[in-house]
């Protein structure tokens, strides 16, 4: 911790919190996703990807099919970001998930 200092820790906390809260807000208010799905996407995109999605599942008590789709989409988004060399397209991620989880 002495190498990164307190400013590095504060930046990490702010980045993680902002990313998580923004993903949750976008999921609920903009894309109309349920709370569990938004939290899974928030955890996966702000922390470490699919592992965070799987670790969040018991906390939010999400359905298994939603967890599988979110984990797959988070992995897809990460691959897309690295492939394209840019930040990624969160709107595409949410829209793709919404289209795949509609119930008839």
XYZ file of C-alpha atoms in Angstrom:
104
model
C 0.000 0.000 0.000
C 2.925 2.326 0.555
C 3.742 2.200 -3.163
C 0.339 3.404 -4.348
C -0.431 5.629 -1.403
C -3.730 6.766 -0.011
C -4.601 8.634 -3.210
C -4.385 5.382 -5.187
C -6.703 3.627 -2.749
C -9.198 6.485 -2.898
C -9.139 6.467 -6.710
C -9.743 2.703 -6.730
C -12.686 2.988 -4.338
C -14.236 5.843 -6.313
C -13.783 4.063 -9.649
C -15.272 0.800 -8.410
C -18.197 2.511 -6.666
C -18.982 4.791 -9.575
C -18.891 1.963 -12.110
C -21.099 -0.271 -9.960
C -23.663 2.431 -9.195
C -23.763 3.649 -12.796
C -24.316 0.124 -14.114
C -27.100 -0.468 -11.576
C -28.766 2.857 -12.368
C -28.529 2.354 -16.143
C -29.877 -1.164 -15.847
C -32.915 -0.139 -13.831
C -33.810 3.320 -15.123
C -32.622 3.345 -18.718
C -32.887 -0.284 -19.809
C -35.682 -1.475 -17.511
C -33.870 -4.511 -16.116
C -34.757 -6.041 -12.761
C -32.701 -5.311 -9.639
C -30.897 -8.656 -9.569
C -29.779 -8.430 -13.178
C -28.592 -4.849 -12.775
C -26.591 -5.785 -9.672
C -24.999 -8.743 -11.444
C -23.982 -6.558 -14.382
C -22.717 -3.883 -11.986
C -20.592 -6.372 -10.064
C -19.228 -7.991 -13.197
C -18.337 -4.744 -14.910
C -16.875 -2.960 -11.887
C -14.978 -5.708 -10.087
C -13.444 -8.509 -12.129
C -15.846 -9.969 -14.645
C -17.578 -13.341 -14.555
C -16.069 -14.338 -11.198
C -17.735 -11.328 -9.565
C -21.041 -12.228 -11.216
C -20.848 -15.744 -9.787
C -19.868 -14.434 -6.339
C -22.791 -11.979 -6.364
C -25.390 -14.620 -7.283
C -26.125 -15.857 -3.729
C -26.248 -12.314 -2.365
C -28.936 -11.103 -4.788
C -30.589 -14.547 -5.072
C -30.671 -14.321 -8.858
C -32.038 -16.975 -11.169
C -29.452 -19.327 -12.639
C -30.330 -18.466 -16.235
C -29.780 -14.751 -15.596
C -26.417 -15.430 -13.972
C -25.325 -17.514 -16.952
C -26.371 -14.857 -19.461
C -24.769 -12.001 -17.506
C -21.505 -13.940 -17.048
C -21.421 -14.696 -20.767
C -22.151 -11.078 -21.668
C -19.519 -9.714 -19.305
C -16.947 -12.043 -20.897
C -18.123 -10.999 -24.356
C -17.837 -7.336 -23.436
C -14.310 -7.806 -22.066
C -13.220 -9.635 -25.206
C -14.858 -6.948 -27.344
C -13.068 -4.182 -25.422
C -9.660 -5.815 -25.755
C -10.272 -6.639 -29.391
C -11.310 -3.116 -30.237
C -8.817 -1.415 -27.942
C -11.425 0.827 -26.358
C -13.702 1.077 -23.355
C -16.578 -1.016 -24.669
C -20.178 -0.457 -25.429
C -22.273 -0.693 -22.268
C -25.476 0.170 -24.148
C -24.943 -2.813 -26.442
C -24.359 -5.039 -23.418
C -27.615 -3.998 -21.736
C -29.657 -4.119 -24.949
C -28.320 -7.568 -25.833
C -29.110 -8.867 -22.351
C -32.613 -7.395 -22.388
C -33.332 -9.015 -25.746
C -32.076 -12.416 -24.542
C -33.968 -12.515 -21.240
C -37.467 -11.528 -22.344
C -40.063 -13.999 -21.249
C -42.947 -14.799 -23.536
